[in-house]
XYZ file of C-alpha atoms in Angstrom:
750
model
C 42.314 41.270 -48.063
C 39.784 44.026 -47.165
C 40.394 44.958 -43.229
C 36.631 44.598 -42.399
C 36.131 40.718 -43.531
C 39.316 40.384 -40.607
C 37.472 42.279 -38.098
C 34.206 40.297 -38.631
C 35.457 37.385 -39.174
C 37.609 37.799 -35.440
C 34.427 38.914 -33.841
C 32.190 35.705 -35.475
C 35.537 33.267 -34.091
C 35.450 34.877 -30.363
C 31.299 34.663 -30.246
C 32.393 30.971 -31.806
C 35.122 30.372 -29.470
C 32.840 31.624 -26.034
C 29.768 28.944 -27.760
C 32.252 25.559 -27.747
C 33.517 26.200 -24.226
C 29.851 26.351 -23.464
C 29.266 23.434 -25.356
C 32.212 21.292 -24.140
C 31.061 22.462 -20.637
C 28.027 20.216 -20.471
C 25.742 21.802 -22.895
C 26.625 19.787 -25.748
C 24.098 16.700 -26.408
C 25.341 14.089 -28.772
C 22.539 11.751 -30.107
C 23.390 8.398 -30.599
C 20.402 6.475 -31.240
C 20.368 5.930 -35.280
C 16.775 6.360 -35.590
C 16.801 9.095 -34.911
C 18.495 9.848 -38.450
C 15.177 9.254 -39.652
C 11.852 11.521 -40.162
C 9.780 11.970 -37.543
C 6.871 11.027 -38.971
C 8.406 7.621 -39.603
C 9.548 7.257 -36.347
C 7.623 5.058 -33.676
C 7.524 7.123 -30.123
C 6.052 4.373 -27.707
C 8.810 1.778 -29.602
C 11.829 4.325 -29.021
C 10.361 4.306 -24.785
C 10.316 0.823 -24.880
C 13.957 0.350 -26.813
C 15.190 3.144 -23.913
C 13.821 1.564 -21.134
C 15.115 -1.950 -22.307
C 18.462 -0.223 -23.049
C 18.609 1.591 -19.885
C 18.021 -2.177 -17.548
C 20.404 -3.700 -19.703
C 23.715 -1.251 -19.673
C 25.169 -1.614 -16.242
C 24.352 -5.534 -15.408
C 26.625 -8.669 -15.774
C 25.782 -11.734 -15.951
C 27.791 -15.044 -15.491
C 26.580 -18.987 -16.322
C 28.763 -21.478 -14.378
C 28.048 -25.125 -15.148
C 30.382 -27.910 -13.219
C 29.870 -31.002 -11.536
C 29.380 -28.992 -8.614
C 27.865 -25.696 -9.621
C 27.431 -24.046 -6.243
C 30.557 -24.570 -5.060
C 32.409 -23.389 -8.345
C 29.934 -20.075 -8.124
C 30.989 -19.479 -4.340
C 34.767 -19.699 -5.968
C 34.779 -17.394 -8.194
C 32.085 -15.174 -5.715
C 35.096 -15.088 -3.543
C 37.738 -14.679 -6.042
C 35.952 -11.513 -7.429
C 37.451 -8.604 -5.461
C 37.208 -5.731 -7.873
C 35.475 -2.593 -6.860
C 33.750 -2.244 -10.459
C 30.885 -5.290 -9.979
C 28.219 -5.165 -6.996
C 25.766 -8.723 -7.008
C 22.012 -8.111 -7.761
C 19.515 -9.143 -5.165
C 17.292 -12.218 -6.018
C 14.404 -11.789 -7.392
C 11.204 -13.096 -5.265
C 9.174 -14.578 -7.971
C 7.181 -16.478 -5.707
C 7.224 -14.829 -2.610
C 4.759 -14.047 -0.419
C 4.962 -10.388 -1.005
C 3.204 -11.705 -4.248
C 1.220 -14.049 -2.726
C -0.077 -11.708 -0.426
C -1.227 -9.709 -3.445
C -2.509 -11.929 -5.775
C -4.117 -13.590 -3.088
C -7.380 -11.512 -2.680
C -7.879 -12.300 -6.724
C -7.365 -15.646 -6.578
C -10.621 -16.489 -8.407
C -9.863 -14.520 -11.736
C -6.428 -16.182 -12.054
C -5.877 -19.163 -14.551
C -3.589 -19.791 -16.987
C -4.400 -21.211 -20.358
C -3.569 -24.976 -18.618
C -5.686 -24.763 -16.187
C -8.777 -22.851 -18.484
C -8.768 -25.894 -20.909
C -8.615 -28.946 -18.727
C -11.261 -26.934 -16.518
C -13.323 -26.473 -19.629
C -12.858 -30.326 -20.794
C -12.099 -32.410 -17.576
C -15.165 -34.563 -16.100
C -16.517 -32.959 -12.980
C -15.590 -36.711 -11.471
C -12.426 -36.606 -12.275
C -11.867 -33.434 -11.103
C -13.651 -34.035 -7.810
C -11.117 -37.195 -7.151
C -8.351 -35.126 -7.631
C -9.148 -32.477 -5.309
C -9.697 -35.148 -2.355
C -6.629 -37.279 -3.137
C -4.446 -33.733 -2.931
C -6.763 -33.029 0.755
C -5.498 -36.555 2.024
C -2.160 -35.602 1.682
C -0.495 -34.172 4.315
C 2.673 -32.375 2.366
C 0.005 -30.652 -0.178
C 0.835 -26.756 -0.870
C -2.267 -25.515 0.080
C -3.205 -21.873 0.236
C -6.081 -21.032 1.806
C -8.929 -22.626 2.600
C -9.953 -25.820 0.533
C -13.675 -24.691 0.066
C -12.315 -21.508 -1.769
C -9.783 -23.664 -3.956
C -10.581 -26.699 -4.200
C -8.862 -27.968 -6.913
C -5.429 -25.856 -5.652
C -5.621 -23.641 -9.152
C -3.974 -20.534 -7.133
C -1.006 -22.443 -5.869
C -0.376 -24.178 -9.030
C -1.095 -20.638 -11.432
C 1.742 -19.310 -9.243
C 3.763 -22.531 -10.121
C 2.928 -22.585 -13.749
C 3.876 -18.535 -13.954
C 6.743 -18.438 -12.777
C 8.029 -21.585 -15.254
C 8.068 -19.545 -17.913
C 11.645 -18.376 -17.033
C 14.129 -21.083 -16.985
C 15.896 -19.363 -13.892
C 14.687 -20.416 -10.296
C 15.976 -18.780 -6.980
C 17.228 -22.374 -5.282
C 18.747 -21.951 -1.175
C 19.883 -18.575 -2.181
C 21.369 -18.886 -5.324
C 19.688 -18.412 -9.111
C 19.399 -21.895 -10.743
C 19.109 -22.380 -14.512
C 19.018 -26.212 -14.782
C 22.464 -27.686 -12.989
C 23.628 -24.337 -13.446
C 24.276 -20.947 -11.124
C 23.130 -17.510 -12.811
C 25.570 -14.942 -10.710
C 24.431 -11.142 -11.499
C 26.414 -8.350 -11.105
C 25.723 -4.500 -11.786
C 28.695 -2.200 -12.485
C 29.076 0.529 -9.750
C 28.222 3.852 -10.564
C 31.030 5.388 -12.894
C 33.317 2.692 -12.410
C 33.429 1.886 -15.643
C 35.480 4.665 -17.159
C 36.257 3.117 -20.615
C 39.346 4.744 -20.320
C 40.507 1.861 -23.057
C 41.898 -0.691 -20.312
C 40.532 -3.936 -20.099
C 40.080 -3.664 -16.144
C 36.766 -5.657 -16.174
C 38.078 -8.450 -18.297
C 40.972 -8.968 -16.238
C 38.917 -9.199 -12.925
C 36.537 -11.443 -14.646
C 39.499 -13.838 -16.123
C 40.864 -13.832 -12.359
C 37.983 -14.869 -11.100
C 37.169 -17.614 -13.746
C 40.548 -18.904 -13.285
C 39.877 -19.698 -9.351
C 37.541 -22.239 -10.196
C 37.818 -25.865 -10.693
C 39.358 -26.501 -14.266
C 36.591 -28.496 -16.803
C 34.122 -26.335 -15.263
C 32.381 -23.722 -18.040
C 32.296 -20.373 -16.942
C 30.352 -18.026 -19.450
C 30.106 -14.272 -19.234
C 28.464 -11.724 -20.550
C 26.824 -8.072 -20.827
C 26.509 -5.043 -22.299
C 29.669 -3.730 -20.108
C 31.904 -6.285 -21.482
C 31.003 -5.504 -24.969
C 31.565 -1.630 -24.256
C 34.784 -2.332 -22.718
C 35.859 -4.532 -25.702
C 35.041 -1.909 -27.935
C 36.946 0.941 -25.876
C 40.162 -1.139 -25.517
C 39.945 -1.863 -29.370
C 39.252 2.009 -30.065
C 42.296 3.076 -27.805
C 44.652 0.991 -30.046
C 43.606 2.072 -32.860
C 43.833 5.221 -32.002
C 47.163 4.890 -30.879
C 48.307 3.294 -33.700
C 46.392 4.865 -37.070
C 45.890 8.030 -35.069
C 48.413 8.958 -33.890
C 51.032 7.317 -36.335
C 49.328 9.085 -38.906
C 49.406 12.561 -36.908
C 53.208 12.297 -36.414
C 53.560 11.409 -40.363
C 51.789 14.482 -41.407
C 53.507 16.271 -39.081
C 56.395 15.186 -40.665
C 55.803 15.748 -44.236
C 54.485 19.388 -43.317
C 57.845 19.905 -41.599
C 59.924 18.545 -44.527
C 57.884 20.429 -47.256
C 57.988 24.081 -45.503
C 60.724 23.219 -42.388
C 58.866 25.880 -40.112
C 55.654 25.447 -37.684
C 54.122 28.052 -38.575
C 52.419 26.941 -41.969
C 51.226 23.732 -39.744
C 49.849 25.842 -37.039
C 47.672 27.903 -39.162
C 46.276 25.134 -41.074
C 45.558 23.391 -38.259
C 43.438 26.658 -36.938
C 41.611 26.778 -40.142
C 40.435 23.216 -39.864
C 39.642 23.562 -36.586
C 37.712 26.468 -36.966
C 36.101 24.969 -39.130
C 35.032 21.643 -37.343
C 34.195 23.971 -34.467
C 31.871 26.207 -36.918
C 30.102 23.113 -37.859
C 29.475 21.794 -34.734
C 27.991 25.009 -33.185
C 25.550 25.401 -36.331
C 24.071 22.114 -35.351
C 23.959 22.497 -31.694
C 21.818 26.057 -32.473
C 19.775 24.536 -34.823
C 19.067 20.783 -34.461
C 19.652 21.444 -30.127
C 21.298 17.700 -30.641
C 24.461 16.821 -32.491
C 24.219 13.110 -33.934
C 27.062 10.886 -33.251
C 27.228 9.696 -37.252
C 27.421 13.466 -37.995
C 30.446 13.723 -35.923
C 32.091 10.652 -37.260
C 31.447 11.720 -40.870
C 31.839 15.846 -39.962
C 35.176 15.108 -38.294
C 36.417 13.791 -41.960
C 35.874 17.648 -42.565
C 39.607 17.671 -42.177
C 40.524 16.200 -45.494
C 39.090 18.797 -47.223
C 39.089 22.225 -45.143
C 43.040 21.778 -44.640
C 43.588 22.196 -48.655
C 42.827 25.889 -48.228
C 45.232 26.402 -46.030
C 48.001 23.728 -48.004
C 47.653 25.497 -51.109
C 47.809 29.173 -49.535
C 51.497 28.069 -48.176
C 52.640 26.320 -51.446
C 51.877 29.544 -53.179
C 53.712 31.407 -50.520
C 56.658 29.525 -50.784
C 56.912 29.556 -54.593
C 56.299 33.540 -54.615
C 58.118 34.260 -51.821
C 58.226 38.125 -53.149
C 54.650 38.683 -53.758
C 52.594 40.481 -51.627
C 50.715 38.441 -48.947
C 47.743 40.534 -49.974
C 47.637 40.044 -53.695
C 48.737 36.232 -53.569
C 45.772 34.923 -51.729
C 43.548 37.860 -53.627
C 45.026 35.510 -56.571
C 44.313 32.482 -55.393
C 40.596 32.980 -54.170
C 38.996 32.529 -57.355
C 39.981 28.800 -57.106
C 39.608 28.309 -53.924
C 36.471 30.214 -53.843
C 35.435 27.722 -56.754
C 36.250 24.738 -54.541
C 34.507 25.473 -51.803
C 31.284 25.793 -54.224
C 31.775 22.701 -55.491
C 32.438 21.060 -52.264
C 29.123 23.207 -50.454
C 26.997 22.434 -54.001
C 27.726 18.547 -52.814
C 26.619 18.844 -49.623
C 23.224 20.933 -50.632
C 22.535 17.975 -52.444
C 22.414 16.156 -48.824
C 20.344 19.293 -47.347
C 17.244 18.632 -49.765
C 16.273 15.492 -48.468
C 13.426 14.829 -46.066
C 16.162 12.933 -43.424
C 17.082 14.821 -40.715
C 20.561 13.021 -40.584
C 21.442 13.813 -43.830
C 20.565 17.502 -43.024
C 22.677 17.380 -40.267
C 25.777 16.375 -42.218
C 25.513 18.756 -44.405
C 24.822 21.382 -42.072
C 28.051 20.398 -40.556
C 30.129 20.104 -43.462
C 29.007 23.234 -45.576
C 29.274 25.669 -42.787
C 32.409 24.069 -41.558
C 33.734 24.355 -45.166
C 32.818 28.238 -45.334
C 34.488 28.664 -42.180
C 37.778 27.302 -42.922
C 38.017 29.451 -46.061
C 37.207 32.388 -44.178
C 39.872 31.699 -41.947
C 42.514 31.479 -44.771
C 41.300 34.537 -46.413
C 40.566 36.647 -43.401
C 43.690 36.117 -40.743
C 46.063 34.397 -42.927
C 48.048 36.960 -44.639
C 48.026 38.665 -41.327
C 48.981 35.936 -38.977
C 51.694 34.792 -41.691
C 54.487 37.362 -40.955
C 57.233 35.453 -41.506
C 58.643 34.057 -44.923
C 58.406 30.907 -46.299
C 61.639 28.788 -46.549
C 62.253 26.918 -49.861
C 63.389 23.475 -48.894
C 64.935 20.615 -51.097
C 61.936 18.372 -50.449
C 59.228 20.955 -51.755
C 61.656 21.607 -54.949
C 61.595 17.899 -56.076
C 57.829 17.683 -55.417
C 57.108 20.237 -57.287
C 59.521 19.301 -60.307
C 57.813 15.963 -60.356
C 55.005 17.217 -61.801
C 56.763 17.428 -65.245
C 57.357 13.400 -65.189
C 53.436 13.039 -65.981
C 52.865 12.217 -69.226
C 49.204 14.252 -70.663
C 46.891 12.250 -72.249
C 45.558 13.084 -75.236
C 43.521 11.726 -78.334
C 43.470 7.645 -78.846
C 45.692 7.301 -75.706
C 43.285 8.851 -73.632
C 40.011 7.473 -74.739
C 41.705 4.085 -74.222
C 42.473 4.743 -70.938
C 39.413 5.839 -69.804
C 38.006 2.541 -71.274
C 39.992 0.551 -69.693
C 39.918 1.832 -66.600
C 35.971 2.051 -66.387
C 36.430 -1.289 -67.825
C 38.037 -2.435 -64.667
C 35.588 -0.454 -62.590
C 32.450 -2.292 -64.218
C 33.759 -5.895 -63.476
C 34.859 -5.055 -60.065
C 31.582 -3.380 -59.525
C 29.601 -6.437 -61.195
C 31.282 -8.188 -58.111
C 29.432 -6.063 -55.595
C 26.875 -7.055 -53.119
C 25.251 -4.928 -51.402
C 24.306 -5.813 -47.483
C 22.651 -2.977 -45.319
C 22.269 -6.306 -42.435
C 23.682 -4.312 -39.077
C 24.675 -7.296 -37.671
C 27.541 -7.395 -40.361
C 29.079 -4.160 -38.734
C 29.330 -6.461 -35.286
C 33.084 -5.788 -34.443
C 33.042 -7.641 -31.100
C 35.403 -10.642 -29.808
C 33.996 -13.930 -31.158
C 34.030 -15.252 -27.975
C 31.794 -12.556 -26.327
C 29.337 -12.704 -28.620
C 29.518 -16.850 -28.516
C 29.439 -16.893 -24.710
C 26.554 -14.070 -24.786
C 24.339 -16.151 -27.534
C 24.923 -19.602 -25.150
C 23.736 -18.183 -22.431
C 20.468 -16.588 -23.525
C 20.184 -19.913 -25.264
C 20.696 -21.810 -21.916
C 18.245 -19.469 -19.404
C 16.380 -17.995 -22.165
C 16.803 -14.504 -22.072
C 14.554 -12.396 -24.003
C 16.206 -10.752 -26.665
C 16.081 -6.793 -26.511
C 16.094 -5.859 -30.253
C 12.965 -7.588 -31.583
C 9.744 -7.305 -29.529
C 6.037 -6.350 -29.675
C 4.730 -3.332 -28.856
C 0.426 -3.732 -27.680
C -1.780 -1.002 -27.404
C -5.563 -0.306 -26.484
C -7.963 2.213 -25.457
C -7.540 1.545 -21.653
C -5.289 -0.860 -19.542
C -8.625 -3.785 -20.573
C -8.335 -3.534 -23.836
C -4.465 -3.681 -24.107
C -4.365 -6.735 -22.343
C -7.192 -8.142 -23.856
C -5.111 -7.376 -27.532
C -2.013 -8.898 -25.631
C -4.310 -12.100 -25.002
C -4.758 -12.594 -28.439
C -1.176 -12.342 -29.321
C -0.170 -14.660 -26.859
C -2.673 -17.553 -28.596
C -0.644 -16.914 -31.713
C 2.731 -17.010 -30.004
C 1.777 -20.134 -28.396
C 1.537 -21.512 -31.933
C 5.408 -20.545 -32.686
C 6.307 -21.968 -29.453
C 5.010 -25.115 -30.263
C 6.524 -25.654 -33.627
C 9.625 -24.605 -32.108
C 10.482 -21.246 -33.679
C 10.310 -19.610 -30.409
C 10.979 -20.687 -26.757
C 8.677 -18.602 -25.024
C 7.824 -15.290 -24.126
C 7.316 -12.473 -21.109
C 4.057 -10.683 -20.582
C 1.901 -8.786 -18.403
C -1.036 -10.717 -18.991
C 0.833 -13.665 -17.737
C 0.314 -12.228 -14.441
C -2.711 -10.408 -15.318
C -5.501 -11.265 -17.227
C -7.833 -8.785 -19.117
C -10.767 -7.572 -17.186
C -12.508 -9.917 -19.358
C -10.652 -12.874 -19.104
C -11.002 -12.261 -14.999
C -14.955 -12.227 -15.346
C -14.752 -15.471 -17.763
C -12.074 -17.250 -15.402
C -14.184 -16.105 -12.464
C -17.493 -17.872 -13.831
C -15.644 -20.881 -14.440
C -13.574 -21.351 -11.311
C -17.112 -20.334 -9.746
C -18.711 -23.044 -11.740
C -16.544 -25.859 -11.063
C -15.591 -25.355 -7.733
C -19.219 -25.540 -6.965
C -19.591 -29.240 -8.820
C -16.902 -30.398 -7.474
C -17.733 -29.187 -4.037
C -21.467 -30.458 -4.474
C -20.093 -33.804 -5.764
C -17.728 -34.423 -2.457
C -20.610 -32.963 0.127
C -21.267 -36.265 1.385
C -17.724 -37.278 1.588
C -16.775 -34.440 3.691
C -19.939 -33.491 5.340
C -19.091 -29.604 4.318
C -21.419 -27.152 3.288
C -20.570 -25.340 0.413
C -19.637 -21.892 0.956
C -20.754 -18.862 -0.717
C -19.085 -17.627 -3.726
C -15.881 -15.313 -3.261
C -16.387 -11.866 -3.929
C -13.023 -10.438 -5.144
C -12.000 -7.495 -6.929
C -10.593 -7.156 -10.407
C -6.908 -7.809 -10.205
C -4.964 -4.419 -11.676
C -1.368 -3.804 -12.806
C -0.325 -1.561 -10.611
C -0.781 -4.190 -7.844
C 1.914 -5.969 -8.905
C 4.182 -3.153 -9.853
C 4.091 -2.302 -6.352
C 5.669 -5.953 -5.371
C 9.204 -7.653 -6.055
C 7.690 -8.426 -9.293
C 7.395 -5.187 -10.102
C 11.457 -4.880 -11.697
C 10.670 -7.576 -14.178
C 6.767 -6.266 -14.899
C 8.014 -2.417 -15.084
C 9.762 -2.459 -18.579
C 6.976 -4.554 -19.684
C 3.981 -2.163 -19.254
C 4.916 1.661 -20.348
C 2.319 4.551 -20.174
C 0.671 3.826 -23.480
C 1.178 0.581 -24.677
C 2.554 -2.848 -23.009
C 5.729 -4.800 -24.338
C 5.805 -8.659 -25.224
C 9.251 -9.532 -25.146
C 10.405 -13.001 -26.933
C 13.014 -15.254 -25.773
C 15.474 -17.054 -28.588
C 13.115 -16.568 -31.964
C 14.223 -18.426 -35.083
C 14.871 -16.283 -38.410
C 11.929 -18.210 -39.897
C 9.943 -16.458 -36.809
C 11.368 -12.805 -36.994
C 10.524 -13.288 -41.017
C 6.932 -13.990 -39.786
C 6.058 -11.791 -36.673
C 5.277 -9.141 -39.459
C 2.250 -10.693 -40.135
C 0.830 -10.182 -36.764
C 0.473 -6.414 -36.848
C -2.403 -7.718 -38.448
C -3.934 -7.802 -34.396
C -5.465 -5.172 -32.973
C -3.336 -2.939 -31.739
C -0.034 -5.351 -32.183
C 3.079 -3.734 -33.988
C 6.348 -5.956 -33.990
C 9.378 -4.082 -32.925
C 12.532 -5.359 -34.753
C 15.584 -2.883 -34.147
C 17.862 -4.766 -36.408
C 15.721 -4.424 -39.193
C 14.913 -1.297 -38.446
C 18.263 -0.022 -38.490
C 19.343 -2.640 -41.561
C 16.512 -0.645 -43.574
C 17.515 2.937 -42.255
C 20.912 1.827 -43.571
C 19.519 0.742 -46.752
C 17.619 3.733 -47.480
C 20.786 6.021 -46.530
C 23.214 3.650 -48.878
C 20.386 4.745 -51.530
C 19.323 7.932 -50.905
C 23.231 8.638 -50.766
C 23.746 7.340 -53.422
C 21.275 8.763 -56.380
C 22.189 11.842 -54.287
C 26.030 11.755 -55.349
C 24.779 11.446 -59.389
C 23.107 14.694 -58.211
C 25.825 15.848 -56.775
C 28.386 15.014 -59.793
C 26.244 17.113 -61.936
C 25.882 19.816 -60.042
C 29.764 20.331 -59.395
C 29.987 19.973 -62.964
C 27.555 22.670 -63.907
C 30.050 25.137 -61.212
C 33.312 24.056 -63.067
C 31.418 24.677 -66.610
C 30.849 27.971 -65.829
C 34.364 28.625 -64.783
C 36.098 26.101 -67.265
C 33.867 25.865 -69.835
C 35.134 23.434 -72.277
C 37.897 22.332 -69.619
C 35.558 21.813 -66.803
C 34.962 17.794 -67.528
C 39.556 17.679 -67.198
C 38.856 18.631 -63.142
C 35.983 16.289 -62.493
C 36.789 12.979 -64.771
C 40.016 11.973 -62.267
C 37.066 11.904 -59.383
C 34.393 10.136 -61.247
C 37.361 7.626 -62.598
C 38.469 7.816 -58.989
C 35.301 6.455 -57.184
C 34.443 4.125 -59.942
C 37.703 2.258 -59.543
C 37.584 2.342 -55.725
C 34.035 0.747 -55.906
C 35.696 -1.590 -58.239
C 38.524 -2.413 -55.501
C 36.115 -3.180 -53.437
C 33.987 -5.542 -55.053
C 37.618 -7.666 -55.863
C 38.267 -7.574 -52.576
C 34.874 -9.655 -52.016
C 33.876 -6.764 -49.524
C 30.057 -6.239 -49.425
C 28.759 -2.513 -50.464
C 27.247 -0.701 -47.183
C 26.316 2.921 -46.053
C 29.836 3.688 -45.221
C 31.374 2.848 -48.797
C 29.087 5.719 -50.380
C 29.960 8.147 -47.149
C 33.263 7.718 -48.605
C 32.342 8.394 -51.836
C 31.050 11.671 -51.263
C 34.276 12.934 -49.364
C 36.062 11.453 -52.008
C 34.327 13.570 -54.681
C 34.761 16.644 -52.684
C 38.430 16.411 -51.922
C 39.212 14.904 -55.324
C 37.557 17.567 -57.444
C 39.576 20.634 -55.756
C 42.351 18.985 -57.028
C 41.698 19.182 -60.551
C 40.853 22.836 -59.524
C 43.745 23.952 -58.251
C 45.840 21.864 -61.158
C 43.690 23.872 -64.232
C 43.361 27.044 -61.841
C 47.178 27.553 -61.951
C 48.428 26.067 -64.878
C 51.161 28.799 -65.613
C 51.952 27.129 -61.949
C 51.850 24.161 -62.104
C 54.414 23.270 -59.443
C 53.003 25.011 -56.669
C 50.037 23.289 -57.941
C 50.979 19.890 -57.738
C 53.128 20.308 -54.277
C 49.745 21.756 -52.640
C 47.371 18.589 -54.349
C 50.321 16.256 -52.925
C 50.280 17.844 -49.690
C 46.433 17.543 -49.598
C 46.791 14.090 -50.792
C 49.094 12.359 -48.571
C 47.997 14.287 -45.342
C 44.372 12.649 -46.330
C 45.558 9.380 -46.813
C 47.175 9.158 -43.462
C 44.060 10.899 -41.382
C 41.751 8.193 -43.352
C 43.300 6.241 -46.140
C 45.070 4.523 -42.625
C 41.413 3.314 -41.233
C 41.563 0.131 -43.601
C 43.486 -1.178 -41.415
C 40.679 -0.863 -38.273
C 38.471 -3.824 -37.063
C 35.572 -1.985 -36.921
C 33.646 -3.277 -40.242
C 32.294 0.277 -40.825
C 35.394 2.459 -40.420
C 37.390 -0.290 -42.217
C 34.817 0.132 -45.064
C 35.438 3.924 -44.676
C 39.304 3.684 -44.873
C 39.463 1.445 -47.597
C 37.210 3.362 -50.014
C 38.694 6.744 -49.429
C 42.485 5.540 -49.252
C 41.805 3.583 -52.821
C 40.349 7.139 -54.147
C 42.540 9.498 -53.422
C 45.347 7.407 -54.064
C 43.899 7.334 -57.580
C 42.918 11.292 -57.902
C 45.782 12.075 -56.841
C 47.519 10.315 -59.603
C 45.223 10.627 -62.018
C 44.537 14.126 -62.039
C 47.832 15.677 -64.176
C 46.951 12.737 -66.963
C 44.019 15.175 -67.443
C 45.513 18.499 -67.661
C 48.585 19.015 -69.811
C 51.077 21.394 -69.027
C 51.446 24.656 -70.803
C 54.835 25.262 -72.244
C 55.632 27.655 -70.031
C 54.308 26.157 -67.438
C 56.529 26.506 -63.655
C 57.208 23.295 -62.061
C 59.203 24.241 -59.800
C 58.796 25.596 -56.385
C 60.844 29.051 -56.476
C 59.478 32.264 -58.217
């Protein structure tokens, strides 16, 4: 090969290594937000800020709900037994403390709940005056301020009703939810290592064992789900990852009886992955997690170039390495071209996620190809031994029948017919909740906690905009009026809103006028009985949100008050309510954010879009094959098409819902499967070595990705089932459509 190519690629590789060192020392930014896969024009930046704030506030919190005959005593036992250094208690909120009272007291004549407002507007003055007098005569009455300033005790009632919107009450140093005790903890710093060890679960299980039998202890929180996912992933990596790696090493060793082929194939694959990663980091700034997941499967395609080279070296030991590679280059280049052409179809979409996947994969394959082309003849200095394993494998090519004429037509019709039956049973499902693979007991506990204490949903909320603070609060009040109807219909348990505590300026003026009118009337009615003059009306300033943000209530309100919008959190909305909430977008400045629905819609768009592009990918690849093979081009592509159809049919027969991850696997199947057909067609006279290369590549891919089918993570399982079935079929079917020439060599020897 041209030495200048070797020098040029060596220089590029040196730069690539330097960039990889920079990335893995902290320069690599990995994006995990699925909405980042959408075009920026279709994303709501404020909604994303709100989602990040909510996620950050819950990321480290663990909640425990204890219910027993003496919940307080059981909570003390639990807390005493929780001696782990992983968690620290969260300070209790001061929802009705002196600090909040002091902050709101100067604005008390502007604060009314909806119930208070309705009562003042409808209740006769005589009835209100009698209530005021009765309350005044009760020595234990919880009055705040002078009677004449608030004869109806509207301000204390406002505080009680505002605090009552949550089921949680601070009582004697503990948070109570009915008869249950709520304990809240926060993960300490970086103590949550997520190294695959269930430390947090074990610590909580030990504490649960300390309570009296029969006591219900529910545990929940994001850290528990994260730890469960880490434990599961670690177990699967150990069984699937290391198991498949060991099997691949053994197969490569039996085939070549030398570590050199394996190391050089790993070098070519590694250079491809590194190049793809660097290209995405340089062009996009960040690399999305989906790109890494999909791009990591590049191994199954990139390894074929190196394996094919060594299979040919083994079969023809007396041929000069440079001349051999020159002979192999047209076929390898065509395999590269068809794969890259498929990824180019992804790059033309407006979705940045697909473009990033296309760039990672395309650049990665080119880098792997150049590594084989530029370095292998120089680094592969020794001989590649003949092995019994390789000879038997190559010789097995002669046992495959060649389909011609009527038998071939019957075979195609039957296989596609079976595929159609299975595909007809497919039920597309893009609901992201279907991908949930957390332990059922953890999901049930989290759901029960949310219901019992009224936790708001972090996945569905309303975003309320306005020109200024007053308009935002006014628009939020209009939304609250609609949400109250859902509560009355028992479709919603409640909601958290800033305007629960801080009315809009317009509402504050209305409240002040109503309170002044009613208070004056009540004091006038009681003037003779109290023998006191009616004081002048209070002169107060409007209450602003910033006043409450500086109090202990600020921690609860701050996630609801963004720079340019309000967030209204929802408590236990029903499915029926979620389906109707989008209609409230008609209100001024109101937008319903459904994180679950948005991600599900995104997955549907990807699934449908990638399926359409997959069809285009077949057309583009067939055009490239036709340029090389002319009328024989269909022989290279048809096995992959049938394998893809049968793989989908198998998914249908298994009763699994069709998701985006099945379609992603079909893309990879197209990239790899067509390579097998190309190698067999390109080297019709050397069928033994071509069959060995195809077989080693297929088995390696099966062991790398087909075993993912046993994963308990639904997305990974779907990927593994589709790819495992498809690769097996295309591997075994490809030789059926490539008849052996009379003088074809089916041995691995020269």
